[in-house]
Structure formats: C-alpha cells, structure tokens
PDB file of C-alpha atoms in Angstrom:
ATOM      1  CA  MET A 215      72.942-143.350  25.430  1.00 80.00           C
ATOM      2  CA  ARG A 216      74.449-146.616  24.121  1.00 89.00           C
ATOM      3  CA  TRP A 217      72.858-147.350  20.945  1.00 96.00           C
ATOM      4  CA  ARG A 218      74.563-145.861  17.810  1.00 97.00           C
ATOM      5  CA  SER A 219      73.114-147.873  15.032  1.00 98.00           C
ATOM      6  CA  TYR A 220      69.546-149.399  14.934  1.00 98.00           C
ATOM      7  CA  VAL A 221      67.909-151.981  12.294  1.00 98.00           C
ATOM      8  CA  ALA A 222      64.406-152.626  12.082  1.00 98.00           C
ATOM      9  CA  ILE A 223      63.287-156.033  10.814  1.00 98.00           C
ATOM     10  CA  GLY A 224      59.779-157.570   9.975  1.00 97.00           C
ATOM     11  CA  ASP A 225      56.754-156.847   7.444  1.00 96.00           C
ATOM     12  CA  SER A 226      53.884-154.369   7.195  1.00 95.00           C
ATOM     13  CA  PHE A 227      54.050-153.504  11.042  1.00 96.00           C
ATOM     14  CA  THR A 228      57.458-152.377  10.692  1.00 98.00           C
ATOM     15  CA  GLU A 229      57.387-150.780   7.424  1.00 97.00           C
ATOM     16  CA  GLY A 230      54.870-148.631   8.848  1.00 96.00           C
ATOM     17  CA  LEU A 231      51.485-149.001   6.779  1.00 94.00           C
ATOM     18  CA  ASP A 232      49.453-146.999   7.066  1.00 90.00           C
ATOM     19  CA  ASP A 233      51.263-143.745   8.614  1.00 96.00           C
ATOM     20  CA  PRO A 234      51.987-141.870   5.329  1.00 93.00           C
ATOM     21  CA  TYR A 235      54.317-139.297   4.924  1.00 93.00           C
ATOM     22  CA  PRO A 236      53.524-136.034   3.006  1.00 92.00           C
ATOM     23  CA  ASP A 237      54.669-137.791  -0.146  1.00 92.00           C
ATOM     24  CA  GLY A 238      52.628-140.872   0.139  1.00 89.00           C
ATOM     25  CA  SER A 239      55.577-142.986   1.413  1.00 92.00           C
ATOM     26  CA  PHE A 240      55.351-144.933   4.974  1.00 95.00           C
ATOM     27  CA  ARG A 241      56.573-143.993   8.142  1.00 96.00           C
ATOM     28  CA  GLY A 242      55.437-145.815  10.883  1.00 97.00           C
ATOM     29  CA  TRP A 243      56.731-146.266  14.631  1.00 98.00           C
ATOM     30  CA  ALA A 244      60.159-147.488  13.748  1.00 98.00           C
ATOM     31  CA  ASP A 245      60.921-144.160  11.886  1.00 98.00           C
ATOM     32  CA  LEU A 246      59.815-142.602  14.926  1.00 97.00           C
ATOM     33  CA  VAL A 247      61.857-144.223  17.265  1.00 98.00           C
ATOM     34  CA  ALA A 248      64.854-143.955  14.943  1.00 98.00           C
ATOM     35  CA  THR A 249      64.399-140.133  14.882  1.00 96.00           C
ATOM     36  CA  ARG A 250      64.009-139.928  18.829  1.00 96.00           C
ATOM     37  CA  LEU A 251      67.343-142.270  19.100  1.00 97.00           C
ATOM     38  CA  ALA A 252      69.382-140.200  16.753  1.00 96.00           C
ATOM     39  CA  VAL A 253      68.347-136.879  19.030  1.00 94.00           C
ATOM     40  CA  GLU A 254      69.959-138.668  21.827  1.00 93.00           C
ATOM     41  CA  ALA A 255      72.700-140.096  19.882  1.00 94.00           C
ATOM     42  CA  GLY A 256      73.790-137.198  17.803  1.00 92.00           C
ATOM     43  CA  PRO A 257      74.730-136.943  14.160  1.00 91.00           C
ATOM     44  CA  ASP A 258      76.566-140.276  13.758  1.00 95.00           C
ATOM     45  CA  PHE A 259      73.611-142.203  14.614  1.00 97.00           C
ATOM     46  CA  GLN A 260      72.794-144.697  11.824  1.00 98.00           C
ATOM     47  CA  TYR A 261      69.377-146.349  10.878  1.00 98.00           C
ATOM     48  CA  ALA A 262      67.887-149.063   8.201  1.00 98.00           C
ATOM     49  CA  ASN A 263      64.733-150.463   8.051  1.00 98.00           C
ATOM     50  CA  LEU A 264      64.390-153.631   6.253  1.00 98.00           C
ATOM     51  CA  ALA A 265      60.815-154.528   6.443  1.00 98.00           C
ATOM     52  CA  ILE A 266      58.594-155.105   3.771  1.00 97.00           C
ATOM     53  CA  ARG A 267      54.466-155.899   3.785  1.00 95.00           C
ATOM     54  CA  GLY A 268      53.486-159.115   3.181  1.00 92.00           C
ATOM     55  CA  ARG A 269      56.536-161.028   4.311  1.00 94.00           C
ATOM     56  CA  THR A 270      56.164-164.331   6.164  1.00 93.00           C
ATOM     57  CA  PHE A 271      58.609-165.524   8.835  1.00 95.00           C
ATOM     58  CA  PRO A 272      60.828-167.715   6.762  1.00 94.00           C
ATOM     59  CA  ASN A 273      60.992-164.503   4.479  1.00 94.00           C
ATOM     60  CA  VAL A 274      62.502-162.348   6.864  1.00 97.00           C
ATOM     61  CA  VAL A 275      64.539-164.806   8.160  1.00 96.00           C
ATOM     62  CA  ALA A 276      66.057-165.466   4.739  1.00 96.00           C
ATOM     63  CA  GLU A 277      66.054-161.968   3.439  1.00 96.00           C
ATOM     64  CA  GLN A 278      66.412-159.698   6.147  1.00 97.00           C
ATOM     65  CA  VAL A 279      68.119-161.167   9.279  1.00 97.00           C
ATOM     66  CA  PRO A 280      71.753-161.848   7.478  1.00 97.00           C
ATOM     67  CA  ALA A 281      71.722-158.276   6.091  1.00 97.00           C
ATOM     68  CA  ALA A 282      70.903-157.064   9.298  1.00 97.00           C
ATOM     69  CA  LEU A 283      73.542-159.257  11.311  1.00 97.00           C
ATOM     70  CA  ALA A 284      76.024-158.037   8.704  1.00 97.00           C
ATOM     71  CA  MET A 285      75.280-154.288   9.523  1.00 97.00           C
ATOM     72  CA  GLN A 286      76.758-155.151  13.041  1.00 96.00           C
ATOM     73  CA  PRO A 287      73.956-152.649  14.666  1.00 97.00           C
ATOM     74  CA  ASP A 288      73.246-152.272  18.516  1.00 97.00           C
ATOM     75  CA  LEU A 289      69.649-152.448  18.405  1.00 98.00           C
ATOM     76  CA  ILE A 290      67.299-154.621  16.502  1.00 98.00           C
ATOM     77  CA  SER A 291      63.869-154.780  16.515  1.00 98.00           C
ATOM     78  CA  PHE A 292      62.229-158.135  15.212  1.00 98.00           C
ATOM     79  CA  ALA A 293      58.804-158.503  14.424  1.00 97.00           C
ATOM     80  CA  ALA A 294      57.481-161.521  12.275  1.00 95.00           C
ATOM     81  CA  GLY A 295      54.978-164.184  12.203  1.00 92.00           C
ATOM     82  CA  GLY A 296      51.783-162.026  11.917  1.00 88.00           C
ATOM     83  CA  ASN A 297      51.129-163.159   8.432  1.00 89.00           C
ATOM     84  CA  ASP A 298      52.036-166.654   9.162  1.00 90.00           C
ATOM     85  CA  VAL A 299      48.893-166.963  11.211  1.00 88.00           C
ATOM     86  CA  LEU A 300      46.586-165.893   8.584  1.00 83.00           C
ATOM     87  CA  ARG A 301      47.726-168.558   6.528  1.00 84.00           C
ATOM     88  CA  ARG A 302      46.181-172.221   6.045  1.00 82.00           C
ATOM     89  CA  SER A 303      49.642-173.724   5.881  1.00 83.00           C
ATOM     90  CA  PHE A 304      50.653-172.185   9.322  1.00 87.00           C
ATOM     91  CA  ASP A 305      52.760-174.424  11.350  1.00 90.00           C
ATOM     92  CA  PRO A 306      53.126-173.456  14.905  1.00 87.00           C
ATOM     93  CA  ASP A 307      55.697-175.891  16.061  1.00 87.00           C
ATOM     94  CA  ALA A 308      58.297-174.876  13.301  1.00 90.00           C
ATOM     95  CA  LEU A 309      57.913-171.114  13.705  1.00 90.00           C
ATOM     96  CA  VAL A 310      58.242-171.212  17.342  1.00 89.00           C
ATOM     97  CA  SER A 311      61.428-173.381  16.985  1.00 90.00           C
ATOM     98  CA  ARG A 312      62.665-171.151  14.447  1.00 93.00           C
ATOM     99  CA  PHE A 313      61.824-168.016  16.444  1.00 94.00           C
ATOM    100  CA  GLU A 314      64.057-169.290  19.245  1.00 93.00           C
ATOM    101  CA  LYS A 315      66.929-170.027  17.011  1.00 95.00           C
ATOM    102  CA  VAL A 316      66.453-166.499  15.067  1.00 96.00           C
ATOM    103  CA  VAL A 317      66.361-164.226  18.569  1.00 97.00           C
ATOM    104  CA  GLY A 318      69.602-166.496  19.682  1.00 96.00           C
ATOM    105  CA  GLU A 319      71.361-165.561  16.297  1.00 96.00           C
ATOM    106  CA  LEU A 320      70.430-162.010  16.679  1.00 97.00           C
ATOM    107  CA  ARG A 321      71.398-161.656  20.684  1.00 96.00           C
ATOM    108  CA  GLY A 322      74.363-163.532  19.768  1.00 94.00           C
ATOM    109  CA  GLY A 323      75.546-160.990  17.370  1.00 89.00           C
ATOM    110  CA  GLY A 324      76.016-158.640  20.414  1.00 93.00           C
ATOM    111  CA  ALA A 325      72.907-156.795  19.659  1.00 96.00           C
ATOM    112  CA  ASP A 326      70.139-155.609  22.014  1.00 98.00           C
ATOM    113  CA  VAL A 327      66.945-157.009  20.647  1.00 98.00           C
ATOM    114  CA  VAL A 328      63.246-156.007  20.607  1.00 98.00           C
ATOM    115  CA  LEU A 329      60.251-157.967  20.413  1.00 98.00           C
ATOM    116  CA  PHE A 330      56.876-157.664  20.339  1.00 97.00           C
ATOM    117  CA  ARG A 331      53.541-159.577  21.765  1.00 96.00           C
ATOM    118  CA  PHE A 332      50.966-158.314  18.932  1.00 92.00           C
ATOM    119  CA  ALA A 333      47.937-156.451  19.773  1.00 91.00           C
ATOM    120  CA  ASP A 334      44.801-158.330  19.708  1.00 81.00           C
ATOM    121  CA  VAL A 335      43.623-157.200  15.921  1.00 77.00           C
ATOM    122  CA  MET A 336      40.988-160.291  15.562  1.00 69.00           C
ATOM    123  CA  ALA A 337      38.381-158.151  17.601  1.00 70.00           C
ATOM    124  CA  ARG A 338      38.084-156.233  14.204  1.00 69.00           C
ATOM    125  CA  LEU A 339      38.217-159.210  11.873  1.00 71.00           C
ATOM    126  CA  PRO A 340      36.510-162.299  10.681  1.00 66.00           C
ATOM    127  CA  GLY A 341      38.370-165.881  11.514  1.00 64.00           C
ATOM    128  CA  GLN A 342      38.559-165.063  15.212  1.00 72.00           C
ATOM    129  CA  ARG A 343      38.049-168.665  16.280  1.00 77.00           C
ATOM    130  CA  LEU A 344      40.701-169.894  14.046  1.00 78.00           C
ATOM    131  CA  ILE A 345      43.308-166.927  14.380  1.00 84.00           C
ATOM    132  CA  ALA A 346      43.226-166.053  17.665  1.00 86.00           C
ATOM    133  CA  PRO A 347      44.478-169.288  19.136  1.00 88.00           C
ATOM    134  CA  ARG A 348      47.485-169.135  16.983  1.00 89.00           C
ATOM    135  CA  VAL A 349      47.981-165.540  17.902  1.00 89.00           C
ATOM    136  CA  ALA A 350      47.947-166.259  21.449  1.00 90.00           C
ATOM    137  CA  LEU A 351      50.888-169.338  20.572  1.00 91.00           C
ATOM    138  CA  LEU A 352      52.720-166.827  19.200  1.00 92.00           C
ATOM    139  CA  ASN A 353      52.539-164.303  21.793  1.00 93.00           C
ATOM    140  CA  ARG A 354      53.169-166.829  24.301  1.00 93.00           C
ATOM    141  CA  ALA A 355      56.652-168.145  22.381  1.00 93.00           C
ATOM    142  CA  VAL A 356      57.588-164.271  21.915  1.00 95.00           C
ATOM    143  CA  GLY A 357      57.490-163.851  25.582  1.00 95.00           C
ATOM    144  CA  GLU A 358      59.259-166.939  26.591  1.00 95.00           C
ATOM    145  CA  THR A 359      61.921-166.099  24.113  1.00 95.00           C
ATOM    146  CA  ALA A 360      62.582-163.008  25.173  1.00 96.00           C
ATOM    147  CA  GLU A 361      62.967-163.845  28.877  1.00 96.00           C
ATOM    148  CA  ARG A 362      65.334-166.638  27.708  1.00 96.00           C
ATOM    149  CA  HIS A 363      67.875-164.531  25.534  1.00 96.00           C
ATOM    150  CA  GLY A 364      67.461-160.917  27.348  1.00 96.00           C
ATOM    151  CA  ALA A 365      65.394-159.213  24.958  1.00 97.00           C
ATOM    152  CA  ILE A 366      63.384-156.370  25.621  1.00 98.00           C
ATOM    153  CA  LEU A 367      59.920-157.003  25.624  1.00 98.00           C
ATOM    154  CA  VAL A 368      57.002-154.771  24.223  1.00 97.00           C
ATOM    155  CA  ASP A 369      53.530-156.063  25.189  1.00 97.00           C
ATOM    156  CA  LEU A 370      50.999-154.981  22.771  1.00 96.00           C
ATOM    157  CA  TYR A 371      48.732-157.513  23.932  1.00 94.00           C
ATOM    158  CA  ALA A 372      48.432-156.566  27.185  1.00 94.00           C
ATOM    159  CA  ASP A 373      47.584-152.973  26.250  1.00 94.00           C
ATOM    160  CA  ASP A 374      43.876-152.611  25.984  1.00 91.00           C
ATOM    161  CA  THR A 375      44.172-149.440  24.329  1.00 92.00           C
ATOM    162  CA  TYR A 376      44.479-151.357  21.205  1.00 92.00           C
ATOM    163  CA  LEU A 377      41.022-152.378  21.270  1.00 89.00           C
ATOM    164  CA  HIS A 378      40.047-148.629  20.301  1.00 89.00           C
ATOM    165  CA  PRO A 379      39.219-148.317  16.731  1.00 88.00           C
ATOM    166  CA  MET A 380      40.956-145.021  16.105  1.00 90.00           C
ATOM    167  CA  LEU A 381      44.617-146.828  16.604  1.00 93.00           C
ATOM    168  CA  TRP A 382      43.830-149.190  13.353  1.00 91.00           C
ATOM    169  CA  SER A 383      43.200-147.976   9.445  1.00 89.00           C
ATOM    170  CA  THR A 384      40.519-148.465   7.604  1.00 86.00           C
ATOM    171  CA  ASP A 385      41.708-152.059   6.603  1.00 86.00           C
ATOM    172  CA  ARG A 386      41.334-153.065  10.406  1.00 79.00           C
ATOM    173  CA  LEU A 387      44.494-154.929  10.182  1.00 86.00           C
ATOM    174  CA  HIS A 388      47.379-152.355   9.960  1.00 91.00           C
ATOM    175  CA  LEU A 389      47.789-149.531  12.299  1.00 94.00           C
ATOM    176  CA  SER A 390      46.799-145.755  12.058  1.00 94.00           C
ATOM    177  CA  PRO A 391      48.913-142.776  12.501  1.00 95.00           C
ATOM    178  CA  ALA A 392      48.119-142.661  16.002  1.00 95.00           C
ATOM    179  CA  GLY A 393      48.422-146.409  16.701  1.00 95.00           C
ATOM    180  CA  HIS A 394      52.155-146.255  14.999  1.00 97.00           C
ATOM    181  CA  ARG A 395      52.623-143.169  17.484  1.00 97.00           C
ATOM    182  CA  ARG A 396      51.944-145.376  20.530  1.00 96.00           C
ATOM    183  CA  VAL A 397      53.642-148.416  19.702  1.00 97.00           C
ATOM    184  CA  ALA A 398      56.820-146.008  19.287  1.00 97.00           C
ATOM    185  CA  GLY A 399      56.303-144.492  22.438  1.00 97.00           C
ATOM    186  CA  GLN A 400      55.971-147.870  24.521  1.00 97.00           C
ATOM    187  CA  VAL A 401      59.220-149.045  22.153  1.00 97.00           C
ATOM    188  CA  LEU A 402      61.146-145.780  23.877  1.00 97.00           C
ATOM    189  CA  THR A 403      59.749-146.446  27.234  1.00 96.00           C
ATOM    190  CA  ALA A 404      60.873-150.156  27.407  1.00 96.00           C
ATOM    191  CA  LEU A 405      64.498-148.598  25.809  1.00 97.00           C
ATOM    192  CA  GLY A 406      64.207-146.146  28.795  1.00 95.00           C
ATOM    193  CA  VAL A 407      64.086-143.178  26.309  1.00 94.00           C
ATOM    194  CA  GLY A 408      61.743-140.512  26.726  1.00 87.00           C
ATOM    195  CA  CYS A 409      59.139-139.644  24.134  1.00 89.00           C
ATOM    196  CA  ASP A 410      56.218-137.164  23.045  1.00 87.00           C
ATOM    197  CA  GLU A 411      53.928-137.708  25.720  1.00 87.00           C
ATOM    198  CA  GLU A 412      51.030-137.024  22.810  1.00 89.00           C
ATOM    199  CA  TRP A 413      51.965-140.217  21.350  1.00 92.00           C
ATOM    200  CA  LEU A 414      50.706-142.417  24.221  1.00 90.00           C
ATOM    201  CA  LEU A 415      47.304-140.361  24.437  1.00 87.00           C
ATOM    202  CA  VAL A 416      44.203-142.048  23.623  1.00 84.00           C
ATOM    203  CA  PRO A 417      42.259-140.498  20.700  1.00 81.00           C
ATOM    204  CA  PRO A 418      38.395-139.748  21.707  1.00 81.00           C
ATOM    205  CA  THR A 419      36.034-142.696  21.419  1.00 80.00           C
ATOM    206  CA  PRO A 420      33.686-142.175  18.678  1.00 77.00           C
ATOM    207  CA  GLU A 421      29.872-142.475  18.748  1.00 79.00           C
ATOM    208  CA  PRO A 422      28.551-145.764  18.373  1.00 80.00           C
ATOM    209  CA  THR A 423      27.829-146.531  14.550  1.00 78.00           C
ATOM    210  CA  PRO A 424      24.122-147.396  14.015  1.00 82.00           C
ATOM    211  CA  TRP A 425      23.411-150.831  13.089  1.00 79.00           C
ATOM    212  CA  LEU A 426      22.765-150.464   9.504  1.00 79.00           C
ATOM    213  CA  SER A 427      25.171-148.131   9.138  1.00 78.00           C
ATOM    214  CA  ALA A 428      27.994-150.491  10.427  1.00 73.00           C
ATOM    215  CA  ARG A 429      26.877-153.206   8.099  1.00 77.00           C
ATOM    216  CA  SER A 430      27.043-150.836   5.228  1.00 82.00           C
ATOM    217  CA  ALA A 431      30.702-150.152   6.429  1.00 77.00           C
ATOM    218  CA  ASP A 432      31.569-154.307   6.744  1.00 74.00           C
ATOM    219  CA  MET A 433      30.421-154.736   3.202  1.00 82.00           C
ATOM    220  CA  ARG A 434      32.594-151.751   1.976  1.00 81.00           C
ATOM    221  CA  TRP A 435      35.558-152.924   3.968  1.00 70.00           C
ATOM    222  CA  ALA A 436      35.018-156.604   2.685  1.00 76.00           C
ATOM    223  CA  GLY A 437      34.967-155.040  -1.054  1.00 84.00           C
ATOM    224  CA  GLN A 438      38.208-152.902  -0.846  1.00 77.00           C
ATOM    225  CA  HIS A 439      40.026-155.204   1.547  1.00 73.00           C
ATOM    226  CA  LEU A 440      39.012-158.667   2.284  1.00 74.00           C
ATOM    227  CA  ALA A 441      38.349-159.533  -1.523  1.00 79.00           C
ATOM    228  CA  PRO A 442      41.768-158.372  -2.790  1.00 75.00           C
ATOM    229  CA  TRP A 443      43.575-160.238   0.468  1.00 72.00           C
ATOM    230  CA  ILE A 444      41.576-163.396  -0.827  1.00 77.00           C
ATOM    231  CA  ARG A 445      42.638-163.171  -4.468  1.00 78.00           C
ATOM    232  CA  ARG A 446      46.185-162.717  -3.537  1.00 76.00           C
ATOM    233  CA  ARG A 447      46.055-165.913  -1.616  1.00 70.00           C
ATOM    234  CA  LEU A 448      44.318-167.632  -4.203  1.00 75.00           C
ATOM    235  CA  THR A 449      46.840-166.634  -6.751  1.00 74.00           C
ATOM    236  CA  GLY A 450      50.116-167.051  -4.575  1.00 76.00           C
ATOM    237  CA  ARG A 451      51.013-163.503  -4.594  1.00 79.00           C
ATOM    238  CA  SER A 452      51.829-160.939  -2.001  1.00 77.00           C
ATOM    239  CA  SER A 453      51.263-157.275  -1.357  1.00 77.00           C
ATOM    240  CA  GLY A 454      55.124-156.902  -0.958  1.00 75.00           C
ATOM    241  CA  ASP A 455      55.954-158.390  -4.575  1.00 79.00           C
ATOM    242  CA  ALA A 456      58.432-156.653  -6.058  1.00 78.00           C
ATOM    243  CA  ARG A 457      58.757-154.334  -3.420  1.00 89.00           C
ATOM    244  CA  HIS A 458      62.511-153.303  -1.586  1.00 93.00           C
ATOM    245  CA  PRO A 459      63.105-152.119   1.815  1.00 96.00           C
ATOM    246  CA  LYS A 460      62.496-148.471   2.240  1.00 95.00           C
ATOM    247  CA  ARG A 461      65.932-147.886   4.308  1.00 96.00           C
ATOM    248  CA  PRO A 462      67.753-150.746   3.273  1.00 97.00           C
ATOM    249  CA  THR A 463      71.291-149.260   4.297  1.00 96.00           C
TER     250      THR A 463
END
C-alpha cells in the first residue's frame, strides 16, 4: 500500500460527531479509515486529525491546511464548506475560487487528496429552499475540482441511502455511528482498500411515525438543537470555540 501517513482536515463531519468512543470522545469515519489503512501499512503508519467542529472554510484553510502540508503526508482528506452554506454571509464565488486554489496546494505537495460531495442533509432540516441550491453549487465545484486536479472523489450526494434517517444523529445534521461507518466504507472503496462489509449495510427502516408524535419530536429538536444554533449565530460564537484538534500530530 502506498499510503504510510494520512491527515484529515475539516469540521465536525471529519472530527466524528456523533460517533462516540466509550469514553465519550468522538471517533468518526476518518478514525475508521485510518485504522484500516494502518492494518494494511503496518506499525509505522501515521495519522493526524486536525478537524474541529464549527469551523468555516476560511478557518479550515488558515488553521489546518498549513499544518497538514507541513506534515508532508501521503494522503489528505479535505471536507469543508458545510458550515459556510448555513450562514447569511455565504459568498459562493469566493468559496469556489478558494476551494480550487486550496486543492491545488494540497495536490502540489505530492499527497493524494480525498474530496467529498456532501450528502443531502437538508431533507430533514428547515431552510431547504435557501440552503439546497448552495449545497448543489458547492458539490458541483467539488466534483469539477476533483477532476481537474486528479483528486479522489467520494460522492455521498449520489448515494440515496443517506436519506435513511438511521444514518443521522438526533440533531439531524451530523452522522450517526452507522452513517460514519458507511462513509468510511465508501472512502476505503474509493481508495481501493477493503472494508468490513457490515459498514455498508443499510439499517432497517423504522416504522412510520404518527403525525402527532412527529410534530412533538420536531418541537423537541427545535428546543434542543435549533435554538442553541441560532443563539450561537446571533452572538458570533461557534460550537468549536476553545477546542483543539483531537489528533494534532
């Protein structure tokens, strides 16, 4: 296997929310991929995960890209922009232009680069009319950039399995453990490395929720997850404030 070192860059998607280890820290698809690559590469395999929840694209580029390039890894995964499309300040032209430049820098360092077209998370969230076109634009830019720079593309958007509610956590925004396993399996497949077949299995579809119960669940979700997110936007705070990468070296 040609990869002896791997660095993961991004936000909560790559940090691993909401796939907990027994101690309460988060695992996620990137840790799963690194574990499998380490089996193939042997004891000298190296892995760093620089991702921090809540980081926008400019934060990721400023904080994580230079650190990743300095490590000179054989493989880099880069997933950013998901938090940007949720903000009023979203500037599609600026993000697409910078995305192209950053991927060129990562590839120019000699690493293989994994990019992602994001899954359709808006099917379960409000604001679809505003946000869905932004996600489509970002996904299109990711695909075109991957083709131009010879990056490895993992197309989560093309996989309708991510419409399955059991692949998402209770906050409806982050992946569940089953979702992270599926992403890990797809990344390893794109790399030509085998994975545990169970990672790609689709959980059983839950029974339809009665209307009244569904509305009650919506109200609980709004209070537990939507309201805190809105408060952070209004106060200029982030869920990742004062947090550091879980595997910085």
